[in-house]
Amino acid sequence: MATTYDYEEAPATYDEGRHQDLGYDPNFVPDSVRSFVVHLYRHIREKNVYEIHQMYEISFQTLSDRLFKDTPWPSVDAVAHYVDNDQVFCLLYREMWFRHLYARLSPTLKQRIDSWDNYCSLFQVVLHRVVNMQLPNQWLWDMVDEFVYQFQSFCQYRAKMKNKTEQEIALLRQYDQAWNVYGVLNYLQAFVEKSNIIQILEQEKEGLEQFTATDGYDYSGGSNVLKVLGYFSMVGLLRVHCLLGDYQTGLKCLLPIDISQQGVYTSVIGSHIATIYHYGFANLMLRRYVEAICEFNKMLLYIYKTKQYHQKSPQYEQILKKNEQMYALLAICLSLCPQVKLVDETVNSQLREKYGEKMARMQRYDDEAFIIYDELFSYACPKFITPSASSFEEPLVNYNQDAYRLQLKLFLYEVKQQQLLSGVRTFLKVYSTISLGKLANYLEVDEPTLRTILLTYKHKTHAVDSDGKIISNADVDFYIDDDMIHVVESMPVKRYGDYFLRQIVKLEGVINDMDRIKLE
Amino acid sequence: MVRERETPKQQQQVSYTVEQLVAVNPYNPDILPDLENYVNEQVSSQTYSLDANLCLLRLYQFEPERMSTQIVARILVKALMAMPAPDFSLCLFLIPERVQMEEQFKTLIVLSHYLETGRFRQFWDEAAKNCHIVEAVPGFEQAIQTYAIHVLSLTYQKIPRPVLAEAINIEGLSLDKFLEHQAANSGWILEKGHGRGQLIVLPRNEFNHPELKKIAADSVPLEHITRIFPILG
């Protein structure tokens, strides 16, 4: 089993109660931090989204790199009096505080529980009170993303029972509501419902609402927080369901978002990538290979063209990681469903470079091939979780790998069922007609077995889409007339319609630009 | 920055159907008994709901002590009956490995494997050996026969009688009656094969008759055209 999956956690090096021992004083507030919180507080009160974004993206990172490389930020109690003890600001500050902790250090169990409490308080405020703020989409996305990440991290942590101390076990038993799967899912669901985002997106199609056009921001004096959190929660739900292995429901949660178009989900690169990565993965597990290939292709091309603009951003490493994972998933999809014509030239050449050799070996379907399928799947898959708490029965074991092992096993099982298809495909590409007897000879099987192989080929290459219709994934197809196989050449699909539409819109834009230029 | 929202009026108590519960309040441990009853209802009334069953399997995942393997087995049989949809796999993704090791689940997985790989003869043999599992769910036989015909229709323009017989597990006089019925109602045509017996001509569709495949790939949805109306107009 590949070891790349193992989520290793270094033992916690920081404990809030023993700060004196480790040279960190949570009550010491450097001048730059005081200035930071004062200005950020003011910008939030004045709804200056641009300034908030600059401080959130850049200043926070700069200060973290300079002053808090491996210690937490000052405690919220130390900074509260600089910001009028404003409850909401303190909750937001704490959210950033914990996010920084998770990124740079290793949270203790108590800290994980405290972070959960903070999210609960923050979310309660947004859900039940009228919040008069506008926050940048980047921040709102990060909240949802981090919320799901900390949940996943907690499940991984909780499942490693073997070396837990007495105190840890006692705390786990006492605070069994912290990061409870029901709580996590219900908060995300609550955001979707309370924000009315699904109806807003529906009405937007009929021109009765403005949401995407303003990137989710509210220009009529209101707040974007609940609406945008509701929107990003749909992606959050997709992600949680993938972590649980429920791909069908995950895709259902994403349905209100039209991924064939730009939208608020593309306004933040992290959200764009998370959406497509999980959408593609879910489709892969649902055997809708063509759909997965198309979406991975578009996303990888986009990242290729735009990643230079994100080099300075704190998300850069994550972007690169997800990029590599999607190439691995694309390699898997194309080995199971060799429709190379669906892939853009640029993406294809990158793919050949990274996985050309491995893909050739995967398509041989021998023992070595399965090892490579295992390796790529393990590298690229989400970090599956076991959502239930331990029963605390002796002997205490680690069960953090159980969920991953199950998904991997079922995936390889599916690959195995498709083992004989590659051989059939090779022959179908060479003949226009061939008798069952002859093909059976070449494949060294008897006729009845050949018939079952051909049925398997048909079944596996004709997936059922979300509307229950049959769609063909087959690059080469056939039909049987009694005992003759007739091969069907599949024509390459050139999508002229879309191309012309794009060019029309583009040309119109150029003409409009030229009109606006006044020649002196 | 924040002001208190007015407290909403008390929600009126409305009784929800199971489908509504799944759509509106799925992450709720209290609906588990309703979902279990719904599985039994699906079995007895020959209906099916993937979403409700996935919801139940998720709740079992959240609270493994409440899992009923009998209900899970029934869900899996219903999922088999939904083939060619991948529902059986979707359910397996949510069932812990140690549960899948139990005898009845191993059998169901083997049955699914035979169906996924077109091995109908082995399937019917295995199903006969385990009739207690499959006879517990009415409509099972017909559902699998429908699936068999579906795959055969993707594959064959003309199929020899013995191949069909093996796939749907009907022979002799029963098969004659079945073929007559299909010829009368579903457009099947019975031909004489060259010397060897009957040949059944299956209805034409885009998968066994490639010339019927619409070049739908290049059609453009009206929604996309409306985007350029302002330019054209």
PDB file of N, CA, C and O in Angstrom, chain A residues 436-437 440 445-456, chain B residues 117-122 156 162-163 166:
ATOM      1  N   LEU A 436     -16.949 -13.824 -34.492  1.00  0.00           N
ATOM      2  CA  LEU A 436     -16.728 -14.106 -33.076  1.00  0.00           C
ATOM      3  C   LEU A 436     -15.686 -15.208 -32.915  1.00  0.00           C
ATOM      4  O   LEU A 436     -14.808 -15.135 -32.060  1.00  0.00           O
ATOM      5  N   GLY A 437     -15.785 -16.216 -33.804  1.00  0.00           N
ATOM      6  CA  GLY A 437     -14.865 -17.344 -33.705  1.00  0.00           C
ATOM      7  C   GLY A 437     -13.416 -16.907 -33.842  1.00  0.00           C
ATOM      8  O   GLY A 437     -12.543 -17.281 -33.051  1.00  0.00           O
ATOM      9  N   ALA A 440     -12.249 -14.808 -30.908  1.00  0.00           N
ATOM     10  CA  ALA A 440     -12.059 -15.658 -29.735  1.00  0.00           C
ATOM     11  C   ALA A 440     -10.710 -16.360 -29.807  1.00  0.00           C
ATOM     12  O   ALA A 440      -9.996 -16.474 -28.805  1.00  0.00           O
ATOM     13  N   VAL A 445      -9.678 -17.295 -25.942  1.00  0.00           N
ATOM     14  CA  VAL A 445     -10.795 -17.671 -25.080  1.00  0.00           C
ATOM     15  C   VAL A 445     -11.819 -18.404 -25.932  1.00  0.00           C
ATOM     16  O   VAL A 445     -11.736 -18.375 -27.159  1.00  0.00           O
ATOM     17  N   ASP A 446     -12.806 -19.063 -25.287  1.00  0.00           N
ATOM     18  CA  ASP A 446     -13.852 -19.700 -26.083  1.00  0.00           C
ATOM     19  C   ASP A 446     -14.937 -18.670 -26.418  1.00  0.00           C
ATOM     20  O   ASP A 446     -14.975 -17.571 -25.855  1.00  0.00           O
ATOM     21  N   GLU A 447     -15.822 -19.055 -27.346  1.00  0.00           N
ATOM     22  CA  GLU A 447     -16.828 -18.088 -27.822  1.00  0.00           C
ATOM     23  C   GLU A 447     -17.742 -17.548 -26.737  1.00  0.00           C
ATOM     24  O   GLU A 447     -17.960 -16.336 -26.682  1.00  0.00           O
ATOM     25  N   PRO A 448     -18.314 -18.422 -25.875  1.00  0.00           N
ATOM     26  CA  PRO A 448     -19.179 -17.875 -24.821  1.00  0.00           C
ATOM     27  C   PRO A 448     -18.455 -16.842 -23.955  1.00  0.00           C
ATOM     28  O   PRO A 448     -19.033 -15.828 -23.592  1.00  0.00           O
ATOM     29  N   THR A 449     -17.182 -17.118 -23.651  1.00  0.00           N
ATOM     30  CA  THR A 449     -16.413 -16.156 -22.853  1.00  0.00           C
ATOM     31  C   THR A 449     -16.255 -14.847 -23.617  1.00  0.00           C
ATOM     32  O   THR A 449     -16.385 -13.757 -23.047  1.00  0.00           O
ATOM     33  N   LEU A 450     -15.979 -14.968 -24.919  1.00  0.00           N
ATOM     34  CA  LEU A 450     -15.841 -13.748 -25.716  1.00  0.00           C
ATOM     35  C   LEU A 450     -17.128 -12.932 -25.684  1.00  0.00           C
ATOM     36  O   LEU A 450     -17.109 -11.707 -25.556  1.00  0.00           O
ATOM     37  N   ARG A 451     -18.272 -13.617 -25.764  1.00  0.00           N
ATOM     38  CA  ARG A 451     -19.538 -12.890 -25.725  1.00  0.00           C
ATOM     39  C   ARG A 451     -19.658 -12.104 -24.424  1.00  0.00           C
ATOM     40  O   ARG A 451     -20.104 -10.958 -24.412  1.00  0.00           O
ATOM     41  N   THR A 452     -19.249 -12.727 -23.294  1.00  0.00           N
ATOM     42  CA  THR A 452     -19.363 -11.996 -22.023  1.00  0.00           C
ATOM     43  C   THR A 452     -18.384 -10.819 -22.002  1.00  0.00           C
ATOM     44  O   THR A 452     -18.700  -9.742 -21.489  1.00  0.00           O
ATOM     45  N   ILE A 453     -17.197 -10.995 -22.584  1.00  0.00           N
ATOM     46  CA  ILE A 453     -16.235  -9.884 -22.624  1.00  0.00           C
ATOM     47  C   ILE A 453     -16.808  -8.723 -23.427  1.00  0.00           C
ATOM     48  O   ILE A 453     -16.698  -7.554 -23.035  1.00  0.00           O
ATOM     49  N   LEU A 454     -17.435  -9.041 -24.563  1.00  0.00           N
ATOM     50  CA  LEU A 454     -18.002  -7.973 -25.395  1.00  0.00           C
ATOM     51  C   LEU A 454     -19.153  -7.271 -24.678  1.00  0.00           C
ATOM     52  O   LEU A 454     -19.309  -6.050 -24.780  1.00  0.00           O
ATOM     53  N   LEU A 455     -19.961  -8.045 -23.936  1.00  0.00           N
ATOM     54  CA  LEU A 455     -21.038  -7.431 -23.149  1.00  0.00           C
ATOM     55  C   LEU A 455     -20.440  -6.507 -22.090  1.00  0.00           C
ATOM     56  O   LEU A 455     -20.943  -5.406 -21.852  1.00  0.00           O
ATOM     57  N   THR A 456     -19.367  -6.948 -21.438  1.00  0.00           N
ATOM     58  CA  THR A 456     -18.704  -6.122 -20.425  1.00  0.00           C
ATOM     59  C   THR A 456     -18.223  -4.826 -21.053  1.00  0.00           C
ATOM     60  O   THR A 456     -18.390  -3.746 -20.485  1.00  0.00           O
TER      61      THR A 456
ATOM     62  N   THR B 117     -19.942  -8.011 -15.397  1.00  0.00           N
ATOM     63  CA  THR B 117     -19.066  -8.553 -16.442  1.00  0.00           C
ATOM     64  C   THR B 117     -19.824  -9.455 -17.405  1.00  0.00           C
ATOM     65  O   THR B 117     -19.246 -10.312 -18.064  1.00  0.00           O
ATOM     66  N   GLY B 118     -21.137  -9.285 -17.491  1.00  0.00           N
ATOM     67  CA  GLY B 118     -21.921  -9.978 -18.503  1.00  0.00           C
ATOM     68  C   GLY B 118     -21.992 -11.487 -18.337  1.00  0.00           C
ATOM     69  O   GLY B 118     -22.341 -12.197 -19.276  1.00  0.00           O
ATOM     70  N   ARG B 119     -21.651 -11.987 -17.163  1.00  0.00           N
ATOM     71  CA  ARG B 119     -21.641 -13.445 -16.975  1.00  0.00           C
ATOM     72  C   ARG B 119     -23.009 -13.901 -16.454  1.00  0.00           C
ATOM     73  O   ARG B 119     -23.170 -14.274 -15.284  1.00  0.00           O
ATOM     74  N   PHE B 120     -23.985 -13.882 -17.346  1.00  0.00           N
ATOM     75  CA  PHE B 120     -25.357 -14.124 -16.888  1.00  0.00           C
ATOM     76  C   PHE B 120     -25.587 -15.553 -16.452  1.00  0.00           C
ATOM     77  O   PHE B 120     -26.317 -15.812 -15.497  1.00  0.00           O
ATOM     78  N   ARG B 121     -24.959 -16.514 -17.149  1.00  0.00           N
ATOM     79  CA  ARG B 121     -25.185 -17.913 -16.757  1.00  0.00           C
ATOM     80  C   ARG B 121     -24.720 -18.119 -15.329  1.00  0.00           C
ATOM     81  O   ARG B 121     -25.453 -18.664 -14.509  1.00  0.00           O
ATOM     82  N   GLN B 122     -23.508 -17.633 -15.009  1.00  0.00           N
ATOM     83  CA  GLN B 122     -23.004 -17.788 -13.643  1.00  0.00           C
ATOM     84  C   GLN B 122     -23.892 -17.049 -12.643  1.00  0.00           C
ATOM     85  O   GLN B 122     -24.104 -17.504 -11.522  1.00  0.00           O
ATOM     86  N   TYR B 156     -26.207  -6.170 -29.595  1.00  0.00           N
ATOM     87  CA  TYR B 156     -26.632  -7.003 -30.722  1.00  0.00           C
ATOM     88  C   TYR B 156     -27.677  -6.336 -31.587  1.00  0.00           C
ATOM     89  O   TYR B 156     -28.613  -5.736 -31.082  1.00  0.00           O
ATOM     90  N   PRO B 162     -30.250 -19.184 -28.168  1.00  0.00           N
ATOM     91  CA  PRO B 162     -29.628 -19.723 -26.953  1.00  0.00           C
ATOM     92  C   PRO B 162     -28.906 -18.658 -26.115  1.00  0.00           C
ATOM     93  O   PRO B 162     -28.893 -18.732 -24.889  1.00  0.00           O
ATOM     94  N   VAL B 163     -28.308 -17.685 -26.786  1.00  0.00           N
ATOM     95  CA  VAL B 163     -27.586 -16.636 -26.055  1.00  0.00           C
ATOM     96  C   VAL B 163     -28.578 -15.808 -25.238  1.00  0.00           C
ATOM     97  O   VAL B 163     -28.345 -15.491 -24.062  1.00  0.00           O
ATOM     98  N   GLU B 166     -30.010 -17.824 -22.202  1.00  0.00           N
ATOM     99  CA  GLU B 166     -29.084 -17.921 -21.073  1.00  0.00           C
ATOM    100  C   GLU B 166     -29.049 -16.610 -20.284  1.00  0.00           C
ATOM    101  O   GLU B 166     -28.985 -16.616 -19.053  1.00  0.00           O
TER     102      GLU B 166
END
